[in-house]
Amino acid sequence: MNRPLPQDPPLPQDPPGPQARARTRPRPRTLVALAVCLALLAAGGYAGVRWAQAREGTVTLLASWTGREATEFEERVIEDFEDAYDIDVVYQGSSALSQVLAADIAAGNPPDVVVVPGPGELLTYAGDGRLRPLDGLFDATRYDEMWAPRVPGEHGALHTYWLPVKTSLKSMVWYTGDKPTAASADSPGRWCLGLEDGAASGWPGTDWVEDILLQQAGPERYEDWVNGTLGWTHDDVREAWRTWGETVGAGDRERAAKLLTTGFAQDCADTGRLEHQGSFRADHWRAAGGDYVHSAQVIPGAGPEAGAWEVSGDLAALLTDNPDARQLIRHLADPATDLPDHTVNRAATEDPGTDTIEARIAGTLREDGPTRCWDASDAMPRTLRDAFHQAVLRHLVEPEALDEQLRHLQELSVEQRLPVCGGDG
């Protein structure tokens, strides 16, 4: 349970009471949005709506969490919020979140609150004037700047537009037995890897390429690359791709076919192989007596600035002026709110118990000292992110086409202003 620190400073509040709040009720979906949702449902990309009950207010919330993740969020966060404020949350979970959100916005009926994996898509929406500033709803100084930055909105004015809700650590290599090294991990057969994840297939490969670049070239060049000022055709970027291809056996058609059709969450811990994955795999490896090392200990050619951690997070943003939605943002930022996984709110207390793996992960995510950098594809515009996913899939099969792929990605690249790395202090 997260608890606030003593003398928690008060923040501006909307006037309390149902008479003082103008309620924004959920509106019926238009035929356009309904058609998109029905198509996604038929394709298996749309999951579950939690309907409103009879309360004083209503908030619509769209996120990518389905199944266990959605249930955990509802039980730990939504139900407490509803009971505390007499406000219903109509929750919609979809693995095709980007498509559903775009359809809702195009139809003029966006959700009140959306939770998006990473800042790239949100940065675009902020620049288009689609997001409402969160200034004054929570204390952004409780977070490292990379988690809750001030970024330019529609007319260039700087505001805080999102809040981290759920965060994960990356740059991890999981193992059982002896600790791996670059020398002991130089064979493709040493790695347990699957790239299949429906419409998002390829992201485990982008995680690899990103992390290799971060460890080989360092945080400064990495940030320039994410923000579009270091080109995809730069030698540092090309070297990261080549390193990944050689590490996982790109060009071996039989192996590539297996990797392309194997799910990202396969059983790896009992195979004796290594897995380059994030902290969401901790339970899987802990059950087998496994542990993790920083990827810099394994990645070939790690440079003198190696050691930064790649991280990811689900970010809440506000799309309407519904006062009840503003209250939900305050609740998500409250240090006492029991958020799923790890919090990066420095005012919160997180008790990992006696689990040293969880304690190490929590410390790396929140404490001063470690340099942390956003998952690059999550920090890029949606079009570039999706093309990056496709490029790693093709690279497995045709590594000789790398230069062509990098030129195509460079054509899609745009310059942006986003704090990508932080935490060093």
PDB file of C-alpha atoms in Angstrom, residues 42-265:
ATOM      1  CA  ALA A  42     -14.230  -9.379 -34.773  1.00  0.00           C
ATOM      2  CA  ALA A  43     -10.448  -9.317 -35.150  1.00  0.00           C
ATOM      3  CA  GLY A  44      -9.919 -10.007 -31.446  1.00  0.00           C
ATOM      4  CA  GLY A  45      -8.315  -6.618 -30.807  1.00  0.00           C
ATOM      5  CA  TYR A  46     -11.030  -5.087 -28.640  1.00  0.00           C
ATOM      6  CA  ALA A  47     -11.737  -6.311 -25.151  1.00  0.00           C
ATOM      7  CA  GLY A  48     -14.262  -5.440 -22.528  1.00  0.00           C
ATOM      8  CA  VAL A  49     -16.204  -2.415 -21.405  1.00  0.00           C
ATOM      9  CA  ARG A  50     -16.988  -1.868 -17.727  1.00  0.00           C
ATOM     10  CA  TRP A  51     -20.343  -0.105 -17.693  1.00  0.00           C
ATOM     11  CA  ALA A  52     -21.412   2.679 -15.344  1.00  0.00           C
ATOM     12  CA  GLN A  53     -23.559   2.199 -12.274  1.00  0.00           C
ATOM     13  CA  ALA A  54     -25.889   4.764 -10.718  1.00  0.00           C
ATOM     14  CA  ARG A  55     -23.587   7.333  -9.114  1.00  0.00           C
ATOM     15  CA  GLU A  56     -23.312  11.110  -9.007  1.00  0.00           C
ATOM     16  CA  GLY A  57     -20.739  11.387 -11.790  1.00  0.00           C
ATOM     17  CA  THR A  58     -19.161   9.446 -14.647  1.00  0.00           C
ATOM     18  CA  VAL A  59     -15.721   9.216 -16.246  1.00  0.00           C
ATOM     19  CA  THR A  60     -14.911   7.282 -19.413  1.00  0.00           C
ATOM     20  CA  LEU A  61     -11.455   5.673 -19.424  1.00  0.00           C
ATOM     21  CA  LEU A  62      -9.677   3.973 -22.333  1.00  0.00           C
ATOM     22  CA  ALA A  63      -6.528   1.879 -21.806  1.00  0.00           C
ATOM     23  CA  SER A  64      -4.703  -1.032 -23.408  1.00  0.00           C
ATOM     24  CA  TRP A  65      -5.070  -3.327 -20.375  1.00  0.00           C
ATOM     25  CA  THR A  66      -7.189  -6.418 -20.850  1.00  0.00           C
ATOM     26  CA  GLY A  67      -7.587  -9.681 -18.939  1.00  0.00           C
ATOM     27  CA  ARG A  68      -5.658  -9.896 -15.681  1.00  0.00           C
ATOM     28  CA  GLU A  69      -4.135  -6.419 -16.060  1.00  0.00           C
ATOM     29  CA  ALA A  70      -7.562  -4.820 -16.457  1.00  0.00           C
ATOM     30  CA  THR A  71      -9.021  -6.759 -13.519  1.00  0.00           C
ATOM     31  CA  GLU A  72      -6.121  -5.770 -11.278  1.00  0.00           C
ATOM     32  CA  PHE A  73      -6.458  -2.091 -12.190  1.00  0.00           C
ATOM     33  CA  GLU A  74     -10.212  -2.138 -11.595  1.00  0.00           C
ATOM     34  CA  GLU A  75      -9.922  -3.849  -8.222  1.00  0.00           C
ATOM     35  CA  ARG A  76      -6.957  -1.858  -6.902  1.00  0.00           C
ATOM     36  CA  VAL A  77      -7.644   1.597  -8.348  1.00  0.00           C
ATOM     37  CA  ILE A  78     -11.052   2.092  -9.957  1.00  0.00           C
ATOM     38  CA  GLU A  79     -13.213   0.593  -7.203  1.00  0.00           C
ATOM     39  CA  ASP A  80     -11.506   2.660  -4.494  1.00  0.00           C
ATOM     40  CA  PHE A  81     -11.938   5.813  -6.585  1.00  0.00           C
ATOM     41  CA  GLU A  82     -15.625   5.135  -7.214  1.00  0.00           C
ATOM     42  CA  ASP A  83     -16.347   4.518  -3.524  1.00  0.00           C
ATOM     43  CA  ALA A  84     -14.360   7.565  -2.394  1.00  0.00           C
ATOM     44  CA  TYR A  85     -15.870  10.101  -4.798  1.00  0.00           C
ATOM     45  CA  ASP A  86     -19.214   8.560  -5.869  1.00  0.00           C
ATOM     46  CA  ILE A  87     -18.041   8.734  -9.493  1.00  0.00           C
ATOM     47  CA  ASP A  88     -18.457   5.848 -11.922  1.00  0.00           C
ATOM     48  CA  VAL A  89     -15.625   4.850 -14.233  1.00  0.00           C
ATOM     49  CA  VAL A  90     -16.686   3.346 -17.550  1.00  0.00           C
ATOM     50  CA  TYR A  91     -13.580   1.355 -18.428  1.00  0.00           C
ATOM     51  CA  GLN A  92     -12.792   0.239 -21.971  1.00  0.00           C
ATOM     52  CA  GLY A  93      -9.763  -1.977 -22.588  1.00  0.00           C
ATOM     53  CA  SER A  94      -8.409  -2.635 -26.068  1.00  0.00           C
ATOM     54  CA  SER A  95      -5.199  -4.118 -27.434  1.00  0.00           C
ATOM     55  CA  ALA A  96      -5.856  -1.875 -30.475  1.00  0.00           C
ATOM     56  CA  LEU A  97      -5.843   1.256 -28.330  1.00  0.00           C
ATOM     57  CA  SER A  98      -4.270   3.567 -30.927  1.00  0.00           C
ATOM     58  CA  GLN A  99      -6.893   2.725 -33.537  1.00  0.00           C
ATOM     59  CA  VAL A 100      -9.813   3.019 -31.096  1.00  0.00           C
ATOM     60  CA  LEU A 101      -8.543   6.348 -29.745  1.00  0.00           C
ATOM     61  CA  ALA A 102      -8.029   7.777 -33.246  1.00  0.00           C
ATOM     62  CA  ALA A 103     -11.559   6.717 -34.249  1.00  0.00           C
ATOM     63  CA  ASP A 104     -13.094   8.253 -31.118  1.00  0.00           C
ATOM     64  CA  ILE A 105     -11.257  11.540 -31.651  1.00  0.00           C
ATOM     65  CA  ALA A 106     -12.200  11.646 -35.320  1.00  0.00           C
ATOM     66  CA  ALA A 107     -15.844  11.055 -34.341  1.00  0.00           C
ATOM     67  CA  GLY A 108     -15.707  13.932 -31.846  1.00  0.00           C
ATOM     68  CA  ASN A 109     -16.314  11.623 -28.891  1.00  0.00           C
ATOM     69  CA  PRO A 110     -12.988  10.989 -27.141  1.00  0.00           C
ATOM     70  CA  PRO A 111     -12.805   9.272 -23.745  1.00  0.00           C
ATOM     71  CA  ASP A 112     -12.374  11.570 -20.772  1.00  0.00           C
ATOM     72  CA  VAL A 113      -9.097   9.892 -19.811  1.00  0.00           C
ATOM     73  CA  VAL A 114      -6.777   7.701 -21.865  1.00  0.00           C
ATOM     74  CA  VAL A 115      -3.828   5.636 -20.630  1.00  0.00           C
ATOM     75  CA  VAL A 116      -1.238   5.211 -23.394  1.00  0.00           C
ATOM     76  CA  PRO A 117       2.000   3.174 -23.371  1.00  0.00           C
ATOM     77  CA  GLY A 118       4.682   5.833 -23.735  1.00  0.00           C
ATOM     78  CA  PRO A 119       4.775   9.546 -24.552  1.00  0.00           C
ATOM     79  CA  GLY A 120       5.251   9.512 -28.343  1.00  0.00           C
ATOM     80  CA  GLU A 121       1.592   9.332 -29.312  1.00  0.00           C
ATOM     81  CA  LEU A 122       0.589  11.748 -26.546  1.00  0.00           C
ATOM     82  CA  LEU A 123       3.172  14.306 -27.657  1.00  0.00           C
ATOM     83  CA  THR A 124       1.515  14.391 -31.079  1.00  0.00           C
ATOM     84  CA  TYR A 125      -1.957  14.792 -29.572  1.00  0.00           C
ATOM     85  CA  ALA A 126      -0.715  17.586 -27.281  1.00  0.00           C
ATOM     86  CA  GLY A 127       0.711  19.467 -30.254  1.00  0.00           C
ATOM     87  CA  ASP A 128      -2.616  19.102 -32.060  1.00  0.00           C
ATOM     88  CA  GLY A 129      -4.497  20.597 -29.120  1.00  0.00           C
ATOM     89  CA  ARG A 130      -6.278  17.343 -28.254  1.00  0.00           C
ATOM     90  CA  LEU A 131      -5.059  17.077 -24.643  1.00  0.00           C
ATOM     91  CA  ARG A 132      -5.981  19.186 -21.629  1.00  0.00           C
ATOM     92  CA  PRO A 133      -3.095  20.434 -19.452  1.00  0.00           C
ATOM     93  CA  LEU A 134      -2.729  18.748 -16.076  1.00  0.00           C
ATOM     94  CA  ASP A 135      -1.067  21.788 -14.476  1.00  0.00           C
ATOM     95  CA  GLY A 136      -2.244  22.166 -10.879  1.00  0.00           C
ATOM     96  CA  LEU A 137      -3.833  18.726 -10.662  1.00  0.00           C
ATOM     97  CA  PHE A 138      -0.750  17.120  -9.118  1.00  0.00           C
ATOM     98  CA  ASP A 139       2.767  17.978  -8.018  1.00  0.00           C
ATOM     99  CA  ALA A 140       4.994  17.152 -11.000  1.00  0.00           C
ATOM    100  CA  THR A 141       8.144  17.705  -8.904  1.00  0.00           C
ATOM    101  CA  ARG A 142       7.435  14.356  -7.234  1.00  0.00           C
ATOM    102  CA  TYR A 143       8.481  12.716 -10.508  1.00  0.00           C
ATOM    103  CA  ASP A 144      11.687  12.822 -12.477  1.00  0.00           C
ATOM    104  CA  GLU A 145      11.200  15.203 -15.415  1.00  0.00           C
ATOM    105  CA  MET A 146      11.226  12.412 -17.989  1.00  0.00           C
ATOM    106  CA  TRP A 147       8.100  10.883 -16.420  1.00  0.00           C
ATOM    107  CA  ALA A 148       5.963  14.047 -16.232  1.00  0.00           C
ATOM    108  CA  PRO A 149       7.640  16.726 -18.366  1.00  0.00           C
ATOM    109  CA  ARG A 150       6.408  20.081 -19.577  1.00  0.00           C
ATOM    110  CA  VAL A 151       6.092  19.826 -23.352  1.00  0.00           C
ATOM    111  CA  PRO A 152       4.792  22.174 -26.070  1.00  0.00           C
ATOM    112  CA  GLY A 153       1.058  22.147 -26.752  1.00  0.00           C
ATOM    113  CA  GLU A 154      -1.008  23.461 -29.647  1.00  0.00           C
ATOM    114  CA  HIS A 155       0.453  26.987 -29.625  1.00  0.00           C
ATOM    115  CA  GLY A 156       3.887  26.089 -28.284  1.00  0.00           C
ATOM    116  CA  ALA A 157       3.133  26.865 -24.638  1.00  0.00           C
ATOM    117  CA  LEU A 158       4.684  24.389 -22.204  1.00  0.00           C
ATOM    118  CA  HIS A 159       2.380  22.306 -20.014  1.00  0.00           C
ATOM    119  CA  THR A 160       2.318  18.967 -18.221  1.00  0.00           C
ATOM    120  CA  TYR A 161       0.037  16.693 -20.260  1.00  0.00           C
ATOM    121  CA  TRP A 162       0.493  13.221 -18.770  1.00  0.00           C
ATOM    122  CA  LEU A 163       1.023  11.311 -15.566  1.00  0.00           C
ATOM    123  CA  PRO A 164       2.770   7.931 -15.121  1.00  0.00           C
ATOM    124  CA  VAL A 165       0.433   5.246 -13.828  1.00  0.00           C
ATOM    125  CA  LYS A 166       2.305   1.992 -14.368  1.00  0.00           C
ATOM    126  CA  THR A 167       6.050   1.660 -15.032  1.00  0.00           C
ATOM    127  CA  SER A 168       8.462  -1.113 -15.956  1.00  0.00           C
ATOM    128  CA  LEU A 169      12.208  -1.597 -16.062  1.00  0.00           C
ATOM    129  CA  LYS A 170      13.997  -2.849 -19.177  1.00  0.00           C
ATOM    130  CA  SER A 171      17.694  -3.363 -20.131  1.00  0.00           C
ATOM    131  CA  MET A 172      17.458  -6.683 -18.275  1.00  0.00           C
ATOM    132  CA  VAL A 173      18.860 -10.082 -19.235  1.00  0.00           C
ATOM    133  CA  TRP A 174      17.216 -12.925 -17.312  1.00  0.00           C
ATOM    134  CA  TYR A 175      19.087 -16.152 -16.599  1.00  0.00           C
ATOM    135  CA  THR A 176      19.369 -19.220 -14.415  1.00  0.00           C
ATOM    136  CA  GLY A 177      22.698 -20.690 -13.330  1.00  0.00           C
ATOM    137  CA  ASP A 178      25.909 -18.740 -13.927  1.00  0.00           C
ATOM    138  CA  LYS A 179      25.758 -15.034 -14.661  1.00  0.00           C
ATOM    139  CA  PRO A 180      26.006 -14.411 -18.412  1.00  0.00           C
ATOM    140  CA  THR A 181      28.715 -12.344 -20.081  1.00  0.00           C
ATOM    141  CA  ALA A 182      29.215 -11.059 -23.609  1.00  0.00           C
ATOM    142  CA  ALA A 183      31.497 -14.014 -24.282  1.00  0.00           C
ATOM    143  CA  SER A 184      29.025 -16.615 -23.008  1.00  0.00           C
ATOM    144  CA  ALA A 185      26.056 -15.073 -24.838  1.00  0.00           C
ATOM    145  CA  ASP A 186      27.517 -14.683 -28.326  1.00  0.00           C
ATOM    146  CA  SER A 187      25.600 -17.546 -29.946  1.00  0.00           C
ATOM    147  CA  PRO A 188      22.026 -17.136 -31.286  1.00  0.00           C
ATOM    148  CA  GLY A 189      21.163 -20.460 -29.674  1.00  0.00           C
ATOM    149  CA  ARG A 190      21.742 -18.945 -26.229  1.00  0.00           C
ATOM    150  CA  TRP A 191      18.728 -16.672 -26.585  1.00  0.00           C
ATOM    151  CA  CYS A 192      15.064 -17.357 -25.935  1.00  0.00           C
ATOM    152  CA  LEU A 193      13.128 -14.948 -28.133  1.00  0.00           C
ATOM    153  CA  GLY A 194       9.654 -14.590 -29.635  1.00  0.00           C
ATOM    154  CA  LEU A 195       8.419 -11.631 -31.660  1.00  0.00           C
ATOM    155  CA  GLU A 196       4.740 -12.460 -32.174  1.00  0.00           C
ATOM    156  CA  ASP A 197       2.186 -10.227 -30.436  1.00  0.00           C
ATOM    157  CA  GLY A 198      -0.674  -9.696 -32.863  1.00  0.00           C
ATOM    158  CA  ALA A 199      -0.825  -6.154 -34.228  1.00  0.00           C
ATOM    159  CA  ALA A 200       2.148  -5.179 -32.047  1.00  0.00           C
ATOM    160  CA  SER A 201       4.440  -7.977 -33.285  1.00  0.00           C
ATOM    161  CA  GLY A 202       8.065  -6.921 -33.441  1.00  0.00           C
ATOM    162  CA  TRP A 203       8.340  -4.899 -30.249  1.00  0.00           C
ATOM    163  CA  PRO A 204      10.703  -7.352 -28.505  1.00  0.00           C
ATOM    164  CA  GLY A 205      13.065  -6.754 -31.427  1.00  0.00           C
ATOM    165  CA  THR A 206      12.807  -2.977 -31.200  1.00  0.00           C
ATOM    166  CA  ASP A 207      13.587  -3.297 -27.476  1.00  0.00           C
ATOM    167  CA  TRP A 208      16.784  -5.098 -28.440  1.00  0.00           C
ATOM    168  CA  VAL A 209      17.908  -2.557 -31.066  1.00  0.00           C
ATOM    169  CA  GLU A 210      17.131   0.375 -28.764  1.00  0.00           C
ATOM    170  CA  ASP A 211      18.955  -1.099 -25.799  1.00  0.00           C
ATOM    171  CA  ILE A 212      22.013  -1.990 -27.872  1.00  0.00           C
ATOM    172  CA  LEU A 213      22.222   1.587 -29.166  1.00  0.00           C
ATOM    173  CA  LEU A 214      21.820   2.945 -25.623  1.00  0.00           C
ATOM    174  CA  GLN A 215      24.651   0.767 -24.303  1.00  0.00           C
ATOM    175  CA  GLN A 216      26.975   1.217 -27.289  1.00  0.00           C
ATOM    176  CA  ALA A 217      26.507   4.939 -27.991  1.00  0.00           C
ATOM    177  CA  GLY A 218      25.362   6.299 -24.610  1.00  0.00           C
ATOM    178  CA  PRO A 219      22.310   8.264 -23.404  1.00  0.00           C
ATOM    179  CA  GLU A 220      23.062  11.546 -25.222  1.00  0.00           C
ATOM    180  CA  ARG A 221      23.189  10.023 -28.697  1.00  0.00           C
ATOM    181  CA  TYR A 222      20.244   7.800 -27.835  1.00  0.00           C
ATOM    182  CA  GLU A 223      18.145  10.834 -26.900  1.00  0.00           C
ATOM    183  CA  ASP A 224      19.149  12.615 -30.105  1.00  0.00           C
ATOM    184  CA  TRP A 225      18.053   9.566 -32.101  1.00  0.00           C
ATOM    185  CA  VAL A 226      14.665   9.344 -30.364  1.00  0.00           C
ATOM    186  CA  ASN A 227      14.075  13.070 -30.939  1.00  0.00           C
ATOM    187  CA  GLY A 228      14.988  12.855 -34.609  1.00  0.00           C
ATOM    188  CA  THR A 229      18.270  14.792 -34.571  1.00  0.00           C
ATOM    189  CA  LEU A 230      20.476  11.704 -34.982  1.00  0.00           C
ATOM    190  CA  GLY A 231      19.529  10.001 -38.226  1.00  0.00           C
ATOM    191  CA  TRP A 232      18.568   6.377 -38.699  1.00  0.00           C
ATOM    192  CA  THR A 233      21.359   6.042 -41.248  1.00  0.00           C
ATOM    193  CA  HIS A 234      24.013   7.161 -38.742  1.00  0.00           C
ATOM    194  CA  ASP A 235      26.799   4.643 -38.174  1.00  0.00           C
ATOM    195  CA  ASP A 236      25.873   4.251 -34.485  1.00  0.00           C
ATOM    196  CA  VAL A 237      22.311   3.265 -35.363  1.00  0.00           C
ATOM    197  CA  ARG A 238      23.422   0.941 -38.152  1.00  0.00           C
ATOM    198  CA  GLU A 239      25.889  -0.765 -35.786  1.00  0.00           C
ATOM    199  CA  ALA A 240      23.137  -1.390 -33.228  1.00  0.00           C
ATOM    200  CA  TRP A 241      21.018  -3.111 -35.900  1.00  0.00           C
ATOM    201  CA  ARG A 242      23.942  -5.228 -37.070  1.00  0.00           C
ATOM    202  CA  THR A 243      24.794  -6.242 -33.520  1.00  0.00           C
ATOM    203  CA  TRP A 244      21.229  -7.353 -32.883  1.00  0.00           C
ATOM    204  CA  GLY A 245      21.039  -9.263 -36.147  1.00  0.00           C
ATOM    205  CA  GLU A 246      24.252 -11.148 -35.435  1.00  0.00           C
ATOM    206  CA  THR A 247      23.205 -11.832 -31.834  1.00  0.00           C
ATOM    207  CA  VAL A 248      19.888 -13.459 -32.734  1.00  0.00           C
ATOM    208  CA  GLY A 249      20.878 -15.088 -36.030  1.00  0.00           C
ATOM    209  CA  ALA A 250      19.239 -12.828 -38.615  1.00  0.00           C
ATOM    210  CA  GLY A 251      19.353 -14.318 -42.098  1.00  0.00           C
ATOM    211  CA  ASP A 252      18.821 -17.891 -40.929  1.00  0.00           C
ATOM    212  CA  ARG A 253      15.438 -18.463 -42.597  1.00  0.00           C
ATOM    213  CA  GLU A 254      14.489 -21.445 -40.461  1.00  0.00           C
ATOM    214  CA  ARG A 255      15.335 -19.651 -37.230  1.00  0.00           C
ATOM    215  CA  ALA A 256      13.648 -16.448 -38.422  1.00  0.00           C
ATOM    216  CA  ALA A 257      10.433 -18.319 -39.215  1.00  0.00           C
ATOM    217  CA  LYS A 258      10.400 -19.736 -35.690  1.00  0.00           C
ATOM    218  CA  LEU A 259      11.037 -16.369 -34.032  1.00  0.00           C
ATOM    219  CA  LEU A 260       8.374 -14.637 -36.108  1.00  0.00           C
ATOM    220  CA  THR A 261       5.690 -17.142 -35.086  1.00  0.00           C
ATOM    221  CA  THR A 262       6.644 -17.580 -31.421  1.00  0.00           C
ATOM    222  CA  GLY A 263       4.834 -15.486 -28.813  1.00  0.00           C
ATOM    223  CA  PHE A 264       6.813 -13.001 -26.746  1.00  0.00           C
ATOM    224  CA  ALA A 265       5.654 -14.599 -23.457  1.00  0.00           C
TER     225      ALA A 265
END
